[in-house]
PDB file of C-alpha atoms and ligand atoms in Angstrom:
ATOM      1  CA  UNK A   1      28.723   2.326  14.437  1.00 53.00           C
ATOM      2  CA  UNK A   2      26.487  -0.879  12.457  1.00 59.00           C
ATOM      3  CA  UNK A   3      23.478   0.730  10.620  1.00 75.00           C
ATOM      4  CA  UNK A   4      20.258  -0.180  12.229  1.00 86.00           C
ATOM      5  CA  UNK A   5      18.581  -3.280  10.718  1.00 94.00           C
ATOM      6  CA  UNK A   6      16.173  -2.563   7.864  1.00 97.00           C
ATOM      7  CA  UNK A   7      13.041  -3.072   8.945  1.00 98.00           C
ATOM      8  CA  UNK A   8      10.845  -6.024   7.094  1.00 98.00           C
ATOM      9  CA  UNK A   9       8.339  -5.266   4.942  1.00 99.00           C
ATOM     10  CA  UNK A  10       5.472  -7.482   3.398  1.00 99.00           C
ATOM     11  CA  UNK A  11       3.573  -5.647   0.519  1.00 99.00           C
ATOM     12  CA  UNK A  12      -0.161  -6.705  -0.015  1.00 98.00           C
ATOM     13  CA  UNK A  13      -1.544  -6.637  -3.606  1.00 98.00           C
ATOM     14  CA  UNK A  14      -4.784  -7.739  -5.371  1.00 98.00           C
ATOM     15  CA  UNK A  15      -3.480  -6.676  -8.729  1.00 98.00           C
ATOM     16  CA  UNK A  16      -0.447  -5.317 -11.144  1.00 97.00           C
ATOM     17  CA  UNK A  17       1.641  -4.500  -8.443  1.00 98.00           C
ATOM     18  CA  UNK A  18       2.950  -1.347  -9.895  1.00 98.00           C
ATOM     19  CA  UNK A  19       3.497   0.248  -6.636  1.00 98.00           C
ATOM     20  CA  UNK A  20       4.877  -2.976  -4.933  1.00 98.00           C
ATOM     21  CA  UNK A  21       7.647  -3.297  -7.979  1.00 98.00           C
ATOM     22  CA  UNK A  22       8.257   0.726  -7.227  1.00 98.00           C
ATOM     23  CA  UNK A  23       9.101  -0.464  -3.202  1.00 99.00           C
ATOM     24  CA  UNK A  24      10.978  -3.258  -4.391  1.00 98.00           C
ATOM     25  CA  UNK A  25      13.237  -1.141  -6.858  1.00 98.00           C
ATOM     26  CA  UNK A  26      13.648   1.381  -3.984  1.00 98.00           C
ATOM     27  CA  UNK A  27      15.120  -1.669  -1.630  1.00 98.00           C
ATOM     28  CA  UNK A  28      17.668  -2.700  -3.549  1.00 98.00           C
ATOM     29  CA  UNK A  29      19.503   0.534  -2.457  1.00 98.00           C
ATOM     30  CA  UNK A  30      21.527  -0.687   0.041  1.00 95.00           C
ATOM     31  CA  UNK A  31      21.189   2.420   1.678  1.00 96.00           C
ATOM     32  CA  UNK A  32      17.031   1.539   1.592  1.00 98.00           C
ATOM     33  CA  UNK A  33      15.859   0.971   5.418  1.00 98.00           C
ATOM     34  CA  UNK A  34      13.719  -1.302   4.488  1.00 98.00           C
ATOM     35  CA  UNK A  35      13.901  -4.455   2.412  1.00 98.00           C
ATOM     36  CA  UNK A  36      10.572  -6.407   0.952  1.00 98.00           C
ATOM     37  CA  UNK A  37      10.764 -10.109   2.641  1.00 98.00           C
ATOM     38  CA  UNK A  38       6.928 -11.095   1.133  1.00 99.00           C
ATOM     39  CA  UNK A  39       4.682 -10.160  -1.282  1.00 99.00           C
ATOM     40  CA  UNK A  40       1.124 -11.296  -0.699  1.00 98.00           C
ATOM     41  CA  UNK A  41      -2.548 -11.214  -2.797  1.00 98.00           C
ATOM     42  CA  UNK A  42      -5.757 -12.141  -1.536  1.00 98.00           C
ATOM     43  CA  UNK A  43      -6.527 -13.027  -5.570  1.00 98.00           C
ATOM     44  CA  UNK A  44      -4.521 -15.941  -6.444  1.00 98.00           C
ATOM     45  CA  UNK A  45      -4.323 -14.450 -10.594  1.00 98.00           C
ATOM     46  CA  UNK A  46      -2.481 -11.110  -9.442  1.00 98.00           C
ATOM     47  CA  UNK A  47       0.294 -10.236 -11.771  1.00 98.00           C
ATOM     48  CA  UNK A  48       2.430  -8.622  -9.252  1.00 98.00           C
ATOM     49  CA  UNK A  49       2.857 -12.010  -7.962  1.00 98.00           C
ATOM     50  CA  UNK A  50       5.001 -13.294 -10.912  1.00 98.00           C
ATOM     51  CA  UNK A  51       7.059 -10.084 -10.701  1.00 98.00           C
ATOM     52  CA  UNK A  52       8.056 -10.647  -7.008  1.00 98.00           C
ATOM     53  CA  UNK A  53       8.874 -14.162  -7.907  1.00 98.00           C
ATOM     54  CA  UNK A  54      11.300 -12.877 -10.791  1.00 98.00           C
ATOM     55  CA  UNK A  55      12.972 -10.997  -7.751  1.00 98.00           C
ATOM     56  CA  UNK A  56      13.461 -13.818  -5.873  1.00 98.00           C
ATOM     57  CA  UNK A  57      10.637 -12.555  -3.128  1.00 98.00           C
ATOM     58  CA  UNK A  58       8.810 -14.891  -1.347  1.00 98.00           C
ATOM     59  CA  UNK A  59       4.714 -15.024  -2.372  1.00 98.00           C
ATOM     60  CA  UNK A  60       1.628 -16.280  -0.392  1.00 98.00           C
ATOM     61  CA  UNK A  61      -1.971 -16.424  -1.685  1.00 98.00           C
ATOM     62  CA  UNK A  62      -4.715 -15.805   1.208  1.00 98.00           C
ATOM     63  CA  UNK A  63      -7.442 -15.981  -0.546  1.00 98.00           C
ATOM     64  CA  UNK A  64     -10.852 -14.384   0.984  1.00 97.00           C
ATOM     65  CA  UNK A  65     -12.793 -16.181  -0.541  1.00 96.00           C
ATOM     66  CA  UNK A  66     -11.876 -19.165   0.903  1.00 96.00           C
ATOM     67  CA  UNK A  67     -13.359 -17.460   4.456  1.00 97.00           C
ATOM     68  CA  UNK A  68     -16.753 -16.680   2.730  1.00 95.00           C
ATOM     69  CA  UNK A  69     -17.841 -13.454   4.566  1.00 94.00           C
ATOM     70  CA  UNK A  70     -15.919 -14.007   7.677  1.00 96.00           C
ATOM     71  CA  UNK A  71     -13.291 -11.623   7.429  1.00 96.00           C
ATOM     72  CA  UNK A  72     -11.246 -11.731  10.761  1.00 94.00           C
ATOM     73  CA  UNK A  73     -10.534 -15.673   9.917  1.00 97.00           C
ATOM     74  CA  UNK A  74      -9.370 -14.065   6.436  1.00 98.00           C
ATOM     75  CA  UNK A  75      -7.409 -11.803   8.176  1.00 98.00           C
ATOM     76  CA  UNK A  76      -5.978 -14.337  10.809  1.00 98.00           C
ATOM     77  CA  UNK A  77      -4.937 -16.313   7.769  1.00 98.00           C
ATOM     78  CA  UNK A  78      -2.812 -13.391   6.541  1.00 98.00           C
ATOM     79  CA  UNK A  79      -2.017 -12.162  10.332  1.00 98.00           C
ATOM     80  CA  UNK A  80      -0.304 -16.274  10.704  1.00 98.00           C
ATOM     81  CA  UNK A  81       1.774 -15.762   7.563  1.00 98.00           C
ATOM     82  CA  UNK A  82       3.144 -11.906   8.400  1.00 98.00           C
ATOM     83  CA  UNK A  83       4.253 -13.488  11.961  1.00 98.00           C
ATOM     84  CA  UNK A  84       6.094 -16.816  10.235  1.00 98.00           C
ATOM     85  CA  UNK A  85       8.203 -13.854   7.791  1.00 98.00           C
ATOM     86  CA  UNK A  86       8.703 -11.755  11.354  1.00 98.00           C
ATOM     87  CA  UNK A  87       7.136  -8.375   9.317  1.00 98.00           C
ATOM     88  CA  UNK A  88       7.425  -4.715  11.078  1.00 98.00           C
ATOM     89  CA  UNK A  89       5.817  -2.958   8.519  1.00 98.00           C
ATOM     90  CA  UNK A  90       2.930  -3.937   6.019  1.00 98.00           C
ATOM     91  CA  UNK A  91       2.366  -1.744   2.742  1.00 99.00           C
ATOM     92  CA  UNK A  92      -1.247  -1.933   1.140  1.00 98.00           C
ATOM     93  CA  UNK A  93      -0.921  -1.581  -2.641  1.00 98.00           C
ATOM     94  CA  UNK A  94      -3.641  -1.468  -4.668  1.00 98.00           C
ATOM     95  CA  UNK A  95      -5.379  -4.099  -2.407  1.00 98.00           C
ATOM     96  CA  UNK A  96      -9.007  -4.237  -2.581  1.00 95.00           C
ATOM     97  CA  UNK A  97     -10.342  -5.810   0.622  1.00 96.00           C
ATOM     98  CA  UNK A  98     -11.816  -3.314   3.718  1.00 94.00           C
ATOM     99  CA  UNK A  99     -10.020  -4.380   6.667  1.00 97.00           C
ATOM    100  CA  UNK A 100     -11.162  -5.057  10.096  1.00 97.00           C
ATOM    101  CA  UNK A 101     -10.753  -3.066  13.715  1.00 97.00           C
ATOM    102  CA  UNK A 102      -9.009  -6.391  15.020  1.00 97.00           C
ATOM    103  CA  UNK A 103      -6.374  -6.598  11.569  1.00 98.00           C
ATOM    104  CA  UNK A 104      -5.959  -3.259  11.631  1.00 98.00           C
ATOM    105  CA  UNK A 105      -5.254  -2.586  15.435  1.00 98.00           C
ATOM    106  CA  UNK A 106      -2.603  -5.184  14.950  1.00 98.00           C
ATOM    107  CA  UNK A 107      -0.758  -3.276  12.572  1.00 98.00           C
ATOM    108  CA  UNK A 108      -1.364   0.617  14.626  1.00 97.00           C
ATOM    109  CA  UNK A 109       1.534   2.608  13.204  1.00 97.00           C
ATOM    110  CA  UNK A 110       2.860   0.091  11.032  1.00 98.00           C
ATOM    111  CA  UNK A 111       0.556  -0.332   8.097  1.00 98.00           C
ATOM    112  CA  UNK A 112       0.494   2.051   5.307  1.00 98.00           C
ATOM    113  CA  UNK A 113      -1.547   2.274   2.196  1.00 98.00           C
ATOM    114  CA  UNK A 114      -1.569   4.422  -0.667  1.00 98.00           C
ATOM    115  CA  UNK A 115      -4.352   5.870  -2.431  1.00 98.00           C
ATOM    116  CA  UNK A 116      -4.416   7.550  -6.068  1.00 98.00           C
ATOM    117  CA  UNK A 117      -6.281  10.821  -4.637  1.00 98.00           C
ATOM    118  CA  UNK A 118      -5.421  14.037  -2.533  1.00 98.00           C
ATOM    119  CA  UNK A 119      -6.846  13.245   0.620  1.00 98.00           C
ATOM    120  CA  UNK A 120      -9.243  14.598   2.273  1.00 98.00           C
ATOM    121  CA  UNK A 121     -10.579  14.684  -1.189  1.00 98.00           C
ATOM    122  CA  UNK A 122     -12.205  11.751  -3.015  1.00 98.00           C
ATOM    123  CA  UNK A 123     -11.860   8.802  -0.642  1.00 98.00           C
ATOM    124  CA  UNK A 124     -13.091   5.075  -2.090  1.00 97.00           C
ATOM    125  CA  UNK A 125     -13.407   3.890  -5.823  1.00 96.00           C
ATOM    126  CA  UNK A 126     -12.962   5.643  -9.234  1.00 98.00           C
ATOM    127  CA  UNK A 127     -11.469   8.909  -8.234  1.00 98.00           C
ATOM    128  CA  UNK A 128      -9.623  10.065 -11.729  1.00 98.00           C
ATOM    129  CA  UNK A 129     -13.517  10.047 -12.829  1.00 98.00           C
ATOM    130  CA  UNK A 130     -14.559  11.783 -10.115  1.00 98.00           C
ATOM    131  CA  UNK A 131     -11.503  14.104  -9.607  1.00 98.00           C
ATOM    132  CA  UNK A 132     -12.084  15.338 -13.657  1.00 98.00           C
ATOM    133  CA  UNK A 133     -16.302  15.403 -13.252  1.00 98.00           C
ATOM    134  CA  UNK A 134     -15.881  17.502 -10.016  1.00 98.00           C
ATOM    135  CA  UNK A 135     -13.490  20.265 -11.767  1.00 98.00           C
ATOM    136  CA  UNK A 136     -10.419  19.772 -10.114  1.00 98.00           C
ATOM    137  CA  UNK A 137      -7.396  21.421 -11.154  1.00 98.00           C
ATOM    138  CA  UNK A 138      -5.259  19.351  -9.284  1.00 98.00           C
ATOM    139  CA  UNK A 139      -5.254  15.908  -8.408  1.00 98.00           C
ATOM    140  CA  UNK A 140      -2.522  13.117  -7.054  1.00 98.00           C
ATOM    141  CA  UNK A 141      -1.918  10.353  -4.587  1.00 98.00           C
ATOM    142  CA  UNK A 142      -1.694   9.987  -0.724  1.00 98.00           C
ATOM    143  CA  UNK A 143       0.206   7.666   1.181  1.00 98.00           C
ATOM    144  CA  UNK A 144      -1.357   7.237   4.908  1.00 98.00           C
ATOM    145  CA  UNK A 145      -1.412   5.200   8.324  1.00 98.00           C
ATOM    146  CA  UNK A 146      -4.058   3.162   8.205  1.00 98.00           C
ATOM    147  CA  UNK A 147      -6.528   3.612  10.535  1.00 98.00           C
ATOM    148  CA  UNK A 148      -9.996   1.930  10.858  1.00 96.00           C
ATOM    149  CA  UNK A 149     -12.155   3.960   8.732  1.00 96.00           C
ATOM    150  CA  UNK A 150     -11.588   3.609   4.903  1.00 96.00           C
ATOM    151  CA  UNK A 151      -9.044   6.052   3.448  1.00 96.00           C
ATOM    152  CA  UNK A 152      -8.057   8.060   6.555  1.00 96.00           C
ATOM    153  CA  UNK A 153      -5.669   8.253   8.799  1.00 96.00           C
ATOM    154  CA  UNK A 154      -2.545  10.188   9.546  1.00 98.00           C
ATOM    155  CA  UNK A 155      -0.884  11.376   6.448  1.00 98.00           C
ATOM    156  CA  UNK A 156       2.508  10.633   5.648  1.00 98.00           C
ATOM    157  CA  UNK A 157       3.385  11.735   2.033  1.00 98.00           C
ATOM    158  CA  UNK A 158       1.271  13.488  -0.559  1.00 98.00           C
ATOM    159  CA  UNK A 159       2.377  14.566  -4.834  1.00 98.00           C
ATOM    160  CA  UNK A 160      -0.015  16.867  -6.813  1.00 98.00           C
ATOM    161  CA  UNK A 161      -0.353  17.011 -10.111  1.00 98.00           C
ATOM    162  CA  UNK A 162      -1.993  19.545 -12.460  1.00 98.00           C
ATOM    163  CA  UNK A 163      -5.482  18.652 -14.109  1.00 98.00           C
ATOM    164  CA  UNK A 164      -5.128  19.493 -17.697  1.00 98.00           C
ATOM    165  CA  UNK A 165      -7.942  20.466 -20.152  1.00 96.00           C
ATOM    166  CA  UNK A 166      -7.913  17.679 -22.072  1.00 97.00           C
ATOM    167  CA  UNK A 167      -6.983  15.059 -19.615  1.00 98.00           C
ATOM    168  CA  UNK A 168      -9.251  11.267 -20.077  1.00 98.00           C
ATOM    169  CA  UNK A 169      -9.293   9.132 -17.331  1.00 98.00           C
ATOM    170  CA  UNK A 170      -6.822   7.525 -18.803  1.00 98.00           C
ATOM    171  CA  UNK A 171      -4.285  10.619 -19.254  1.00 98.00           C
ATOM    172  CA  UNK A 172      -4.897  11.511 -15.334  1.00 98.00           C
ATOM    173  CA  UNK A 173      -4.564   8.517 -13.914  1.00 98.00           C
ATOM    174  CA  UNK A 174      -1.211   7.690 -15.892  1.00 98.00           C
ATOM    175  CA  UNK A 175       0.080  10.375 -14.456  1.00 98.00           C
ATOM    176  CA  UNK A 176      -0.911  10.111 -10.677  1.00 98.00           C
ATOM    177  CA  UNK A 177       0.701   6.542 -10.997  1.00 98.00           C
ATOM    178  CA  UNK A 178       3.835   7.570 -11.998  1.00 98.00           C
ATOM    179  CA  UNK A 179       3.453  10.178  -8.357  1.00 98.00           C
ATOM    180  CA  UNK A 180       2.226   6.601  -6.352  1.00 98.00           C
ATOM    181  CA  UNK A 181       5.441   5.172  -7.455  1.00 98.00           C
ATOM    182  CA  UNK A 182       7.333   8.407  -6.236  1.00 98.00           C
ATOM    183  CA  UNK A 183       6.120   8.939  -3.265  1.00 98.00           C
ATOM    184  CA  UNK A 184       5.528   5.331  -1.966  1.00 99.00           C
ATOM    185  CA  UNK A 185       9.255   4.506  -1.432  1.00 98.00           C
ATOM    186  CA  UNK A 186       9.470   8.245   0.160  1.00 98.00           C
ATOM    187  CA  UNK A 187       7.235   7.424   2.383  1.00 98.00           C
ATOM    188  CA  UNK A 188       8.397   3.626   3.282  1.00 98.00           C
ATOM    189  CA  UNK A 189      11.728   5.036   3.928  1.00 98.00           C
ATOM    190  CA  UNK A 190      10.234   8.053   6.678  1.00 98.00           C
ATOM    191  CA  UNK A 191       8.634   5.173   8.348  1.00 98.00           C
ATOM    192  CA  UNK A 192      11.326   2.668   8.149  1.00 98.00           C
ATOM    193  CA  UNK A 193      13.510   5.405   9.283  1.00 97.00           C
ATOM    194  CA  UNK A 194      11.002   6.364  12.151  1.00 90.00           C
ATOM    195  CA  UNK A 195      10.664   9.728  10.825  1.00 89.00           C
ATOM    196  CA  UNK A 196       7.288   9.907  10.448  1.00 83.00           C
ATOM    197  CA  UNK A 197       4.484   8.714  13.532  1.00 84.00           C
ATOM    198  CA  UNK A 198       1.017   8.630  12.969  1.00 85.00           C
TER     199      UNK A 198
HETATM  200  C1  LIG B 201      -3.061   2.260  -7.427  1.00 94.65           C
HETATM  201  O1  LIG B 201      -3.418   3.365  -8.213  1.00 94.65           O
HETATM  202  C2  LIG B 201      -3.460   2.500  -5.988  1.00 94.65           C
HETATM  203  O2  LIG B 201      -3.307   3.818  -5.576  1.00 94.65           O
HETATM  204  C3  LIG B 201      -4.901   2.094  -6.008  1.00 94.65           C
HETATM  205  O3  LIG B 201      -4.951   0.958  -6.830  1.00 94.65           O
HETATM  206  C4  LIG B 201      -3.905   1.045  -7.807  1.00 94.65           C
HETATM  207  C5  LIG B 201      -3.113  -0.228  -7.742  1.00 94.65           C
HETATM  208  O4  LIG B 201      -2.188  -0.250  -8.777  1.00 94.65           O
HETATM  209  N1  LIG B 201      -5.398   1.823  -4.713  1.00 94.65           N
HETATM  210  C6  LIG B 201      -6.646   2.040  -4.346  1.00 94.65           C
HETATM  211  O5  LIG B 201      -7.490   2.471  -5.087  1.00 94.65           O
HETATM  212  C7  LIG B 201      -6.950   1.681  -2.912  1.00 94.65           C
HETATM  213  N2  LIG B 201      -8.253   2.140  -2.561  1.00 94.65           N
HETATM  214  P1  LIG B 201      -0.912  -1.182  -8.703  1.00 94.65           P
HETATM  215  O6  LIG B 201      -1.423  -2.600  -8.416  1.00 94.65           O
HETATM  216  O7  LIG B 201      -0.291  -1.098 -10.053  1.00 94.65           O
HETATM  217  O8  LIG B 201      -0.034  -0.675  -7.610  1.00 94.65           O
END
């Protein structure tokens, strides 16, 4: 019996790309469902770009703000470039742009993002700050569907880790990236492998 094809995967960034090197190391398991065919940034100085060049992915820039505030033309920009590479899945990794009804109704079930808190808990911006000024003894990451409303959707892996007395900002959110890049190829792979439905 052939293996089912792996599934094609474009990873959107606006930054580092820490996560999106952590789904790229996971795919060069040849046992990986899923295999990384395009890397793309809506900022054209993102440093994840160089490190998907270096592994001999293909890049694109789509920059927003080329489209001023019109965001679905920004988003058919992207939408033109995941049809040309033939993607079934799209990861969001650490990027920064809210998304549309129309982009994200395109992608129901096949878009995935991951976010550096437990959700429910601390949705949007800063939430090591927030996590440590709110008392919480534990903290971590969520990977989710992506649904229209920011930072929801059906949930597909979460990690926990404890908050420690002295943990900065800095301390905590070192160590909730090193879950993201855990539990982002876990959850790639239940998708890929169409073990896990929104
Ligand atoms: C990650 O911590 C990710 O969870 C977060 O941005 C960082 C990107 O880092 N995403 C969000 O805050 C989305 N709202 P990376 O570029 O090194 O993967």
């Amino acid at each position: 019996m052939s293996a089912a094809p792996r599934k094609r995967v474009a990873v959107l960034i606006s930054g580092r790309g820490s996560n999106m090197t952590a789904l790229i190391e996971a795919a060069k398991a040849p046992d990986y469902p899923a295999e990384i065919v395009l890397v793309m940034s809506n900022v054209p100085e993102a440093g994840g770009l160089a490190t998907a060049q270096a592994n001999g992915i293909a890049t694109c820039v789509v920059d927003h703000r080329a489209f001023g505030k019109d965001r679905e033309a920004f988003e058919h920009a992207m939408q033109d470039v995941l049809a040309t590479y033939h993607i079934d899945i799209v990861c969001l990794a650490g990027f920064m742009r809210l998304l549309t009804p129309w982009f994200v109704g395109q992608w129901q079930g096949r878009m995935l993002n991951i976010h550096p808190a437990l959700l429910p808990a601390f949705k949007g911006l800063d939430t090591h700050a927030r996590a440590l000024a709110a008392g919480a003894t534990q903290h971590g990451a969520t990977v989710h569907f992506v649904v229209p409303e920011m930072d929801a959707g059906p949930i597909i892996v979460q990690g926990a880790v404890d908050v420690l007395p002295d943990d900065t900002e800095a301390t905590l959110a070192a160590r909730v990236l090193a879950v993201e890049h855990r539990i982002y190829p876990e959850a790639l792979r239940r998708v890929a492998e169409d073990r896990s439905k929104p």
